[in-house]
mmCIF file of C-alpha atoms in Angstrom:
data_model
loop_
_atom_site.group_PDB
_atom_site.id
_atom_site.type_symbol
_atom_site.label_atom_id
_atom_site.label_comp_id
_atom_site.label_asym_id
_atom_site.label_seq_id
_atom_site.Cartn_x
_atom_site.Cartn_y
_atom_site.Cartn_z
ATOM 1 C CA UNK Z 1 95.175 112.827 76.843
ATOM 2 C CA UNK Z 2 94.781 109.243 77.043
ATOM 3 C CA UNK Z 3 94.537 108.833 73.250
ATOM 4 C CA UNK Z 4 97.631 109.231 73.375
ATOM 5 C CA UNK Z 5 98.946 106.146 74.492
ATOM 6 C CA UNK Z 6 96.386 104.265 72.886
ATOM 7 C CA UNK Z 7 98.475 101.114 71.017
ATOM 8 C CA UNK Z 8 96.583 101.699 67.746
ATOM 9 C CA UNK Z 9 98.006 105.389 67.593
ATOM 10 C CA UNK Z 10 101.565 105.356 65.779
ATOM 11 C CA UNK Z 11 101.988 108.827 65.871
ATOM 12 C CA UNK Z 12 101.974 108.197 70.104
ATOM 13 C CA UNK Z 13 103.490 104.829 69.756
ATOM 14 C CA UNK Z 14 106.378 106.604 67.784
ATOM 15 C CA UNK Z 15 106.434 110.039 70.077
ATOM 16 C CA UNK Z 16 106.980 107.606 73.268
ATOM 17 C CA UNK Z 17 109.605 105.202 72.459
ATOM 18 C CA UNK Z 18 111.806 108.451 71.462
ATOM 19 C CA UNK Z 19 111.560 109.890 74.600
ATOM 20 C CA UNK Z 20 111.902 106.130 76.153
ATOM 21 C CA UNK Z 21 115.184 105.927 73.785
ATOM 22 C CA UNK Z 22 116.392 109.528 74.872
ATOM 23 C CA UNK Z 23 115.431 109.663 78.729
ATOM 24 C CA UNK Z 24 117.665 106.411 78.314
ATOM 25 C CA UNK Z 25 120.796 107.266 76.691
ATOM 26 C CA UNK Z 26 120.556 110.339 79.432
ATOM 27 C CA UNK Z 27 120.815 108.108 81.879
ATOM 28 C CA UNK Z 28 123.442 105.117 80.396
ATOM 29 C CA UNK Z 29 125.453 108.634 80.102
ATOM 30 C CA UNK Z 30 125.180 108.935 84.170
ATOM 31 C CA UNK Z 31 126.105 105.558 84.567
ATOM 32 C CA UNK Z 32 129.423 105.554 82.432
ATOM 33 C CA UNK Z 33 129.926 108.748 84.528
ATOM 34 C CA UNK Z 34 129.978 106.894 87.755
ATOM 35 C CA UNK Z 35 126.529 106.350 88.343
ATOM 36 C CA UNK Z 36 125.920 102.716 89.757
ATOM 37 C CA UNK Z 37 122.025 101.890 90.118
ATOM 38 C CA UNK Z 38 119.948 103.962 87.463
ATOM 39 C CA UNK Z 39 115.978 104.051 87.579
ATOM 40 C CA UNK Z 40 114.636 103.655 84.332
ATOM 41 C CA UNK Z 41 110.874 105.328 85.422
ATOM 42 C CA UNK Z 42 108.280 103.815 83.109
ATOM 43 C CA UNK Z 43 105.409 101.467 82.326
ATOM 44 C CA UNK Z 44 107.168 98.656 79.857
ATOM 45 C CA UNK Z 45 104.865 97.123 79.646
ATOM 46 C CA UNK Z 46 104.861 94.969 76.624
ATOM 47 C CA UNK Z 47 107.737 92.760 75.382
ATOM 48 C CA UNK Z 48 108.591 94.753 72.596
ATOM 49 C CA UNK Z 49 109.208 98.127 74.835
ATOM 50 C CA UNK Z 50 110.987 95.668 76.729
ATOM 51 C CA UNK Z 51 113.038 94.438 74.190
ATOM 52 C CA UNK Z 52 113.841 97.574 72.913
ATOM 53 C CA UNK Z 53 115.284 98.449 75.742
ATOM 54 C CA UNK Z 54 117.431 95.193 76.241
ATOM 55 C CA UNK Z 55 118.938 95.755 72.881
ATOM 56 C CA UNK Z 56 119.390 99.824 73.565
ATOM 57 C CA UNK Z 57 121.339 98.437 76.926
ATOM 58 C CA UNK Z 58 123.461 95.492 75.376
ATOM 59 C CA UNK Z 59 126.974 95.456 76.547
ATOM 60 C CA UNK Z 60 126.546 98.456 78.470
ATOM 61 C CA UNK Z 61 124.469 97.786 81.604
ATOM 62 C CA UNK Z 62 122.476 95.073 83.271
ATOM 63 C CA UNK Z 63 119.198 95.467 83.164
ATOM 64 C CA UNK Z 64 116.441 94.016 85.984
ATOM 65 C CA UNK Z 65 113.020 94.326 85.034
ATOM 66 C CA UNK Z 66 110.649 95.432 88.312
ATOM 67 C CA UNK Z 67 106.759 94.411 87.863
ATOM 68 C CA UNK Z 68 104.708 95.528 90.312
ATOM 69 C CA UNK Z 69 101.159 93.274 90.749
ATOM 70 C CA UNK Z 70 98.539 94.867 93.094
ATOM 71 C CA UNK Z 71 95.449 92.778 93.391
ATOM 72 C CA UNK Z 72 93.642 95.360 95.813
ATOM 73 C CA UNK Z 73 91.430 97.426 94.319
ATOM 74 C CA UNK Z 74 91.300 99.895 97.486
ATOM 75 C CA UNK Z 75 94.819 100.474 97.008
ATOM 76 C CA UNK Z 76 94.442 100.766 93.307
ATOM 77 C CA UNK Z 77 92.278 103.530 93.579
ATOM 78 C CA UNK Z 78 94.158 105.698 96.283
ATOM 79 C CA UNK Z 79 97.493 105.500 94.030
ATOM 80 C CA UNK Z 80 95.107 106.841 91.050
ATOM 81 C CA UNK Z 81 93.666 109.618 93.238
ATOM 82 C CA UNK Z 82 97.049 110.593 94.283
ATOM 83 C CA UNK Z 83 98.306 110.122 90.824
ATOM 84 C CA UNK Z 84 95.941 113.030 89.247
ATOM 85 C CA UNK Z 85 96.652 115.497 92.720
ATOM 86 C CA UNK Z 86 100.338 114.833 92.483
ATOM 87 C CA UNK Z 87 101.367 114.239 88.353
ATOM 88 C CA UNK Z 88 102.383 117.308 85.948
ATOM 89 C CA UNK Z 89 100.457 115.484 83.749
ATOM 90 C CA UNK Z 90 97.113 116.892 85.352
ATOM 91 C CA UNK Z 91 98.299 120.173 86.978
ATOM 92 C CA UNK Z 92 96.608 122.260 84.181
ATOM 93 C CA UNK Z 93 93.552 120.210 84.443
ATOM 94 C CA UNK Z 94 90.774 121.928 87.068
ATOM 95 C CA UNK Z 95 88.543 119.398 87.554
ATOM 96 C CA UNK Z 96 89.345 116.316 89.282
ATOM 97 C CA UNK Z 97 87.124 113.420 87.973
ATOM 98 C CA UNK Z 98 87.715 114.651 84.475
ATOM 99 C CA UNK Z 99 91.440 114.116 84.923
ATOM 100 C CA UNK Z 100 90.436 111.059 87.136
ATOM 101 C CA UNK Z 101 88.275 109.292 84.060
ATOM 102 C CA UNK Z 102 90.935 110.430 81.567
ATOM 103 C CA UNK Z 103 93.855 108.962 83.463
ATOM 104 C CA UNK Z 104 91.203 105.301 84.148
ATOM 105 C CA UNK Z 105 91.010 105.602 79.938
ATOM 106 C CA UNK Z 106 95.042 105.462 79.822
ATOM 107 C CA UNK Z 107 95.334 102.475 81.911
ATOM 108 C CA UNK Z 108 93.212 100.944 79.852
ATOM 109 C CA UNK Z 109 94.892 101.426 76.759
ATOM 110 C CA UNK Z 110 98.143 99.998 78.794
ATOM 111 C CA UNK Z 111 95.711 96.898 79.514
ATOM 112 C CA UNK Z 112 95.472 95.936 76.385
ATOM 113 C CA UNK Z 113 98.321 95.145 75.562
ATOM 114 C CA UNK Z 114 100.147 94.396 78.932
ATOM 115 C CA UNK Z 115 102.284 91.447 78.866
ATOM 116 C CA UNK Z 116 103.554 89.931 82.629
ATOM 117 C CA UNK Z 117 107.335 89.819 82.771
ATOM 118 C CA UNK Z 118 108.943 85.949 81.676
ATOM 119 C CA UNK Z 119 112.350 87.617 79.834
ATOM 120 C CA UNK Z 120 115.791 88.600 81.006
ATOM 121 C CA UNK Z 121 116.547 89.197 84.764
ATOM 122 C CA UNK Z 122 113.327 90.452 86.549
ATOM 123 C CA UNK Z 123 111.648 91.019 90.121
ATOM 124 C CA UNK Z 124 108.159 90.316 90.600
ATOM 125 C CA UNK Z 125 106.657 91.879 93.930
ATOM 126 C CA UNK Z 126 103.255 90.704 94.315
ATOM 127 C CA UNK Z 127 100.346 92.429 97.039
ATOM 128 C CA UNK Z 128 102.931 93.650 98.674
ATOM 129 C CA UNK Z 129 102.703 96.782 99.512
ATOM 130 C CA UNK Z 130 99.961 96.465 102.182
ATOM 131 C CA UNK Z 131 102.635 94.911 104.145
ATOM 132 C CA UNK Z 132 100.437 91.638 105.229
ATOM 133 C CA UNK Z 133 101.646 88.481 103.389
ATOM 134 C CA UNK Z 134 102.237 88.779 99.474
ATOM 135 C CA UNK Z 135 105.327 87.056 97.545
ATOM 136 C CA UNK Z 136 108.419 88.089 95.541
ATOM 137 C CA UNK Z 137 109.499 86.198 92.697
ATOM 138 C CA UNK Z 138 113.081 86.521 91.284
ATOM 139 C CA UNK Z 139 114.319 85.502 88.065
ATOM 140 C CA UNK Z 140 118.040 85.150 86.646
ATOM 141 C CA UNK Z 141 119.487 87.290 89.359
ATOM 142 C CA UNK Z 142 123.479 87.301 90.357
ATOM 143 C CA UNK Z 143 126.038 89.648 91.485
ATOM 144 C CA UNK Z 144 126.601 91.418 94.547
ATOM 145 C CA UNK Z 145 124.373 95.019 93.307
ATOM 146 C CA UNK Z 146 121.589 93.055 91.903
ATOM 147 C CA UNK Z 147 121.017 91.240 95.667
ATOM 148 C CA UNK Z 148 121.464 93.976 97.234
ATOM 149 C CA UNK Z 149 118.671 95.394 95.201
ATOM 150 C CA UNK Z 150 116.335 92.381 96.133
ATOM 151 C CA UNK Z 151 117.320 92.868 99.710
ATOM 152 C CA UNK Z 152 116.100 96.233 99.677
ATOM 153 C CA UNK Z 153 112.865 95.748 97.813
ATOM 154 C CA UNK Z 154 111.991 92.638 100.125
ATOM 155 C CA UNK Z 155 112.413 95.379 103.412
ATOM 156 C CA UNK Z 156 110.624 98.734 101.779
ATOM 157 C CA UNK Z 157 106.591 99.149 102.562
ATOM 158 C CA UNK Z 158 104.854 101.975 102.431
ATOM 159 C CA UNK Z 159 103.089 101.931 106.506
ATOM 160 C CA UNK Z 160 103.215 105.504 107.576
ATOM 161 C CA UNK Z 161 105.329 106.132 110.721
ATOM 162 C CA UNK Z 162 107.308 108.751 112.411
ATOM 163 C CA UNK Z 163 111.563 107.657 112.842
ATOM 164 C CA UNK Z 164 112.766 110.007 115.445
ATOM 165 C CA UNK Z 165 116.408 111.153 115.571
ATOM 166 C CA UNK Z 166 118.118 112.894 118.220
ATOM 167 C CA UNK Z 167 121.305 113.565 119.574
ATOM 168 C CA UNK Z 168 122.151 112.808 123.373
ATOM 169 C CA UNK Z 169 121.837 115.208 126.153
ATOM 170 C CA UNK Z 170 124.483 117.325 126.534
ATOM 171 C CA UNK Z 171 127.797 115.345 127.339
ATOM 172 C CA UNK Z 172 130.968 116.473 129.790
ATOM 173 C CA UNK Z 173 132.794 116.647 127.186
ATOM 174 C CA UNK Z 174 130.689 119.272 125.345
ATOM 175 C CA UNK Z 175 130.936 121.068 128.189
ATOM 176 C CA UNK Z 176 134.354 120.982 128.563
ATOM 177 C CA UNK Z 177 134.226 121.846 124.424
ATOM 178 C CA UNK Z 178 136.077 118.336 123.293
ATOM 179 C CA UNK Z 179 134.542 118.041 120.117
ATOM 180 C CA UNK Z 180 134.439 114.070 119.425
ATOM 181 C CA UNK Z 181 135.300 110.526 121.465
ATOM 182 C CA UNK Z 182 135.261 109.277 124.624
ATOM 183 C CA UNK Z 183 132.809 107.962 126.708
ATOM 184 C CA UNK Z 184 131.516 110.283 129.257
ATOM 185 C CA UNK Z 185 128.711 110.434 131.600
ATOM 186 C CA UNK Z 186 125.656 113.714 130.301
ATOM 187 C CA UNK Z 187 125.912 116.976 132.167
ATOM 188 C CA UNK Z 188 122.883 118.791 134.558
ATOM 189 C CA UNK Z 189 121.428 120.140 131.242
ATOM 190 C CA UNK Z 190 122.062 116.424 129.368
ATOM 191 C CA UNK Z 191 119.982 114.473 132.646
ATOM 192 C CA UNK Z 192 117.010 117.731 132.088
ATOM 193 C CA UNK Z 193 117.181 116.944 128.484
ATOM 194 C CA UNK Z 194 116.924 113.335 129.143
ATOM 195 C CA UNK Z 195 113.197 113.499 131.158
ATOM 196 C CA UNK Z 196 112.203 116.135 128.598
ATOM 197 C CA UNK Z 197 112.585 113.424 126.150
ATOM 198 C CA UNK Z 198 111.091 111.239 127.815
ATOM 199 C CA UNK Z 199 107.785 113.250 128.459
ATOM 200 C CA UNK Z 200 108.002 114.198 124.714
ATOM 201 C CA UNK Z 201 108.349 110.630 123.463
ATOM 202 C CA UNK Z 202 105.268 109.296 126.288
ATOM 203 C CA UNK Z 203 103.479 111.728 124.423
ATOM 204 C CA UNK Z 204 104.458 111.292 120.705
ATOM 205 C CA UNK Z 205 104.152 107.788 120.501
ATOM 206 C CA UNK Z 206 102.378 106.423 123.690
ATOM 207 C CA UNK Z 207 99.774 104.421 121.926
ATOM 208 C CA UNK Z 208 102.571 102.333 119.824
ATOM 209 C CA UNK Z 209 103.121 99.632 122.028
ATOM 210 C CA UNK Z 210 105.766 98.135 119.497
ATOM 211 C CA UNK Z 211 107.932 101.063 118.730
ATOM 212 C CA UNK Z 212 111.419 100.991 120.024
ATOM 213 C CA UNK Z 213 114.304 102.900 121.391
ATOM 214 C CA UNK Z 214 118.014 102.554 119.909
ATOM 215 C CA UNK Z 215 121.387 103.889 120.941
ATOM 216 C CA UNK Z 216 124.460 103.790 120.675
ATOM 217 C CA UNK Z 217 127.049 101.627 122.822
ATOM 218 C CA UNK Z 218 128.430 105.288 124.709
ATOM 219 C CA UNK Z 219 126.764 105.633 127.844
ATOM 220 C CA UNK Z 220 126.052 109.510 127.102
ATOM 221 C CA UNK Z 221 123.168 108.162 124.442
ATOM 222 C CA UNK Z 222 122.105 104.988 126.794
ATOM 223 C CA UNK Z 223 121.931 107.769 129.995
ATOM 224 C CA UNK Z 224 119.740 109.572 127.521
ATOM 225 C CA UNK Z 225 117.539 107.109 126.838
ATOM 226 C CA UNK Z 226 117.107 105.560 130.590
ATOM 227 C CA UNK Z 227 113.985 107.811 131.838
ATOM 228 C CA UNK Z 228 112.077 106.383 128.495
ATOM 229 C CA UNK Z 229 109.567 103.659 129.852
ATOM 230 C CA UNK Z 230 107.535 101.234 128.278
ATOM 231 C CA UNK Z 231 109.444 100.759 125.037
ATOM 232 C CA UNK Z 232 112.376 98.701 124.351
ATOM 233 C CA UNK Z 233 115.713 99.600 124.092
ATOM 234 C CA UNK Z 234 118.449 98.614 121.669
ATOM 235 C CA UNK Z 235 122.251 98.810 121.621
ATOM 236 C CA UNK Z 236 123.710 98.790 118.203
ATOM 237 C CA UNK Z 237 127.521 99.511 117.726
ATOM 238 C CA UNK Z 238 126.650 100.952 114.191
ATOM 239 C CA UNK Z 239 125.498 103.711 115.914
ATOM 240 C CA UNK Z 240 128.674 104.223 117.974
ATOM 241 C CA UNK Z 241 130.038 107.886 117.232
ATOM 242 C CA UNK Z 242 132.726 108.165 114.802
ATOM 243 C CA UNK Z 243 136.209 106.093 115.719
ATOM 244 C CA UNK Z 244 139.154 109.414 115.834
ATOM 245 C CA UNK Z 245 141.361 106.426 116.415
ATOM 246 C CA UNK Z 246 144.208 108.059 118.177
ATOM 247 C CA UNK Z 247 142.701 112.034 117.370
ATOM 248 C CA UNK Z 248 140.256 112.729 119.715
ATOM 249 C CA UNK Z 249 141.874 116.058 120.285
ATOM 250 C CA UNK Z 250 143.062 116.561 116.859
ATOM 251 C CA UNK Z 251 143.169 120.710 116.046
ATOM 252 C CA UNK Z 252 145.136 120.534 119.395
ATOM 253 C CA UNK Z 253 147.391 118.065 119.269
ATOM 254 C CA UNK Z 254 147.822 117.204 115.293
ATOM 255 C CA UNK Z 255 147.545 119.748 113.261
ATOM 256 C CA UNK Z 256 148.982 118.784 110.196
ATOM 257 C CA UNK Z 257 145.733 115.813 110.544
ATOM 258 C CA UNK Z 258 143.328 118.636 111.136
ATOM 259 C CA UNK Z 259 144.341 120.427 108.386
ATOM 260 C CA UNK Z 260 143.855 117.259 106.151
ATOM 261 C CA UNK Z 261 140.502 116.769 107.832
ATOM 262 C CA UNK Z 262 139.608 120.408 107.029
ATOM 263 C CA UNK Z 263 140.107 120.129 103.023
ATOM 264 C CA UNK Z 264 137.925 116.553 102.742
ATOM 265 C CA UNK Z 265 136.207 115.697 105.819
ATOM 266 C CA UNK Z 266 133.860 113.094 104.119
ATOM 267 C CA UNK Z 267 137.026 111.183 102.771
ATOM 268 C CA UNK Z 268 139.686 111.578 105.426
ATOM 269 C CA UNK Z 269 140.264 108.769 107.440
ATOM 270 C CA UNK Z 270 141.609 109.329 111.005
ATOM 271 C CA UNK Z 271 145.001 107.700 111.827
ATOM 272 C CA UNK Z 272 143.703 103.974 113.571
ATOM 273 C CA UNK Z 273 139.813 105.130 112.953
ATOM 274 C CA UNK Z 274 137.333 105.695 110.418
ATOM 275 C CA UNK Z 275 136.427 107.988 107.769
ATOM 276 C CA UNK Z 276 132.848 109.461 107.047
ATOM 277 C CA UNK Z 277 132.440 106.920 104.292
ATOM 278 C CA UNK Z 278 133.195 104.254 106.593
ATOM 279 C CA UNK Z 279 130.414 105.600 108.926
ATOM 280 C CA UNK Z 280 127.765 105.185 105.941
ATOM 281 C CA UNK Z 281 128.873 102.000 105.111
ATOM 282 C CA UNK Z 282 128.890 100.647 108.543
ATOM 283 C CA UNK Z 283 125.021 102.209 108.712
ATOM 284 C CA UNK Z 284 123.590 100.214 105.714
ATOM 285 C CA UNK Z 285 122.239 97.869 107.786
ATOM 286 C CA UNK Z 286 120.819 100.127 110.678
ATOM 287 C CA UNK Z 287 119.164 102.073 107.222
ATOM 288 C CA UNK Z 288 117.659 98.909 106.149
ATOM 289 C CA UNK Z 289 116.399 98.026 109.580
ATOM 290 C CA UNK Z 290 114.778 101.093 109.953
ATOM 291 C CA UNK Z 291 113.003 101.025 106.394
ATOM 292 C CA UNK Z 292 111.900 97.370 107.696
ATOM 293 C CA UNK Z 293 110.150 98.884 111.099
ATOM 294 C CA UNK Z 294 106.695 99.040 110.798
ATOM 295 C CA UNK Z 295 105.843 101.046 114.241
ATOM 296 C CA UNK Z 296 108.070 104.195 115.347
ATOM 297 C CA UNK Z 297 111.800 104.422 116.391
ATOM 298 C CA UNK Z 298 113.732 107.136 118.218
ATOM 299 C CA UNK Z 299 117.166 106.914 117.385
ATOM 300 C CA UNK Z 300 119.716 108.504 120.221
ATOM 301 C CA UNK Z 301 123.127 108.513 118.683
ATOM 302 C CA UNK Z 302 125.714 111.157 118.021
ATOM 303 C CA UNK Z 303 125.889 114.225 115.367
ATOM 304 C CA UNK Z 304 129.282 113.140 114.313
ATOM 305 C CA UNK Z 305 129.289 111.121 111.178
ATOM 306 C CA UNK Z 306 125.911 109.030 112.561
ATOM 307 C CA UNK Z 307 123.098 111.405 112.610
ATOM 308 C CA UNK Z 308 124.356 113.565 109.891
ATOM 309 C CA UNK Z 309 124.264 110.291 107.228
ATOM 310 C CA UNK Z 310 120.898 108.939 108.644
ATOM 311 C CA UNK Z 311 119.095 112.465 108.289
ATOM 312 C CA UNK Z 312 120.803 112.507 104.804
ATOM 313 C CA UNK Z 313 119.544 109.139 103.924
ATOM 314 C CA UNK Z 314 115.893 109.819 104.382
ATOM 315 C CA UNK Z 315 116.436 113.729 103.627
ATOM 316 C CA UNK Z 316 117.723 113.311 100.103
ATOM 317 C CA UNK Z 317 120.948 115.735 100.901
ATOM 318 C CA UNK Z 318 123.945 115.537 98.359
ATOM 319 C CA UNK Z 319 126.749 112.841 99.455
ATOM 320 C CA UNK Z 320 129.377 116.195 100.391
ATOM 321 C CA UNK Z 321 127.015 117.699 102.402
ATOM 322 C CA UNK Z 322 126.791 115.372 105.336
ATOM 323 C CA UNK Z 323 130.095 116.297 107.156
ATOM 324 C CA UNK Z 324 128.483 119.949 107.274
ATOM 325 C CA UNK Z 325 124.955 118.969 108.330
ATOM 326 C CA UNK Z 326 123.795 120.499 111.921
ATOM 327 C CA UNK Z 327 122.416 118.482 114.148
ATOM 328 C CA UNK Z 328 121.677 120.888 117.269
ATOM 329 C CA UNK Z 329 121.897 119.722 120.699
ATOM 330 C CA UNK Z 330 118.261 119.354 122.246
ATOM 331 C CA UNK Z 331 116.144 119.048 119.631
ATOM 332 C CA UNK Z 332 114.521 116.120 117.692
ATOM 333 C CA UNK Z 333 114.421 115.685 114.358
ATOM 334 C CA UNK Z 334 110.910 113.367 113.123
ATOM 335 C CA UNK Z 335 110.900 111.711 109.661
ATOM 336 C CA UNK Z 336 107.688 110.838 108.688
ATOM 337 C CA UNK Z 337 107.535 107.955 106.331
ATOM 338 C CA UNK Z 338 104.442 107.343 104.479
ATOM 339 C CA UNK Z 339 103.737 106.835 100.960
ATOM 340 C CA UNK Z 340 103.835 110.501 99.697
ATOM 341 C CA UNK Z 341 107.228 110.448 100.739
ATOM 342 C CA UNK Z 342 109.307 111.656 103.644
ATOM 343 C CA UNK Z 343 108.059 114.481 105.730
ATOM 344 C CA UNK Z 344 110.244 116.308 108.435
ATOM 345 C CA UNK Z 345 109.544 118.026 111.623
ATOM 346 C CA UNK Z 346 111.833 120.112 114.248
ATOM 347 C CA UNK Z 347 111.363 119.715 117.544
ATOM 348 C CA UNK Z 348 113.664 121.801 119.864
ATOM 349 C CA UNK Z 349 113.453 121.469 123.835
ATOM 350 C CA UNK Z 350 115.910 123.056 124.863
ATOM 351 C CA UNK Z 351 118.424 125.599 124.344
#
């Protein structure tokens, strides 16, 4: 209950810096495992937590504090009412505006004794999150992670809106079963596949007058895209298919290389190309675009390396998974971004 974290309750004030002190040791032990950007998930809200953390961290990690400042009470209140549908804390509790007035009671016991962030290296995002306006404030930040970090946190919102991912129509070279490179024209089935599209995306997103279409630099994804009107197009390079270098036709003609490909696709780097993890670095910034976008985008690209990371980006899907994620021919894939999370839908149009 919200006694519980009442400031005046050492028996609380004891039980939760503990569990502060384990939950981070657990994850200091992830981080000397490998782990390079850990989210330490909690209110800190006075300088002591604060500084008990600082000392637990000393000369083992950096540590950026994160304050968020909403002025707006509409927003305020949504977050609370999704708060008490969505948190364990209130899935045994039946009735709504009890759990709604007990969680109101906890914040303020956390008002009392809030202190705003002036210590150590912190990021302040203020009234941001309705995406209009508001400020960021940094403070004693340096290194390449930590602006990285403010990079990201400058481009995330919370705007609901579909991104929708699909693979071009049906190439020649799928038909003539090539699996990866070149640059050929779409097939019979890849033009059908193309208006289909089209009709589907008129449809989807027709009142969106500033969504946008990207592909890839191969003219299979641009042919893909041409029957789309009214929305404009984009050509980005980081969406080119994965470079095979001088193995387009690998299992045929190399097969000592396709065997190495076989045993760690995600690492293995193609003779004069790229590897899978070259492929999600070179992606980074087509990722951070896309958080940026505020209306739709339908992404034509290629299953190879592309499509696979991006749907594992916003999916959540284990690094080694992505060289084995399907991406079927005909069908789009829509992320919906909002701020419960990421929702998916299948769309298939074909066979």
């Amino acid at each position: 209950s919200a006694d519980f974290f009442r400031a005046d309750n050492p028996e609380g004030v004891e039980a939760r810096n503990e569990v502060a002190a384990l939950a981070f040791e657990d994850m200091i032990s992830w981080m000397q495992e490998g782990g390079q950007v850990g989210i330490f998930d909690a209110t800190n809200s006075s300088k002591e937590r604060r500084n008990m953390l600082m000392k637990l961290a000393e000369g083992r990690c950096k540590i950026i504090f994160l304050e968020t400042i909403c002025n707006d009470r509409n927003i305020i209140e949504r977050n609370i009412r999704l708060k008490i549908q969505q948190s364990p804390d209130y899935a045994e509790e039946p009735d709504f505006e009890t759990g709604l007035q007990d969680f109101k009671n906890r914040l303020e016991n956390y008002e009392k004794v809030y202190e705003t962030v002036n210590e150590g290296s912190y990021i302040k995002m203020i009234d941001m999150v309705s995406g209009h306006g508001g400020q960021i404030q940094v403070n004693n930040i340096s290194g390449y992670l930590p602006g990285r970090i403010v990079f990201f946190l400058v481009n995330t919102h919370l705007t609901p809106r579909p991104i929708l991912l699909t693979r071009h129509g049906e190439s020649q070279d799928n038909v003539r079963g090539r699996r990866i490179g070149g640059d050929t024209a779409i097939s019979e089935a890849g033009e059908l596949y193309s208006k289909k599209l089209a009709k589907f995306v008129g449809k989807r997103i027709k009142s969106e007058r500033a969504a946008s279409i990207w592909t890839s630099t191969l003219q299979r994804t641009i042919l893909t895209a041409t029957p789309i009107v009214g929305f404009p197009k984009i050509q980005w390079r980081a969406l080119d298919e994965i470079n095979a270098g001088v193995c387009d036709e690998i299992k045929k003609n190399m097969p000592e290389e396709y065997e190495s490909c076989k045993k760690d696709k995600l690492r293995y780097r193609y003779p004069r190309g790229e590897s899978y993890l070259d492929v999600i670095q070179r992606l980074e910034p087509v990722i951070i675009e896309l958080k940026r976008q505020r209306a739709p985008v339908v992404v034509i690209s290629h299953q190879v390396a592309v499509l696979r990371a991006l749907y594992a980006y916003f999916a959540d899907r284990p690094l080694n998974e992505i060289p084995h994620i399907a991406v079927p021919l005909h069908t789009i894939i829509e992320i919906q971004m909002g701020v419960t999370g990421v929702q998916e839908k299948r769309y298939k149009l074909m066979d």
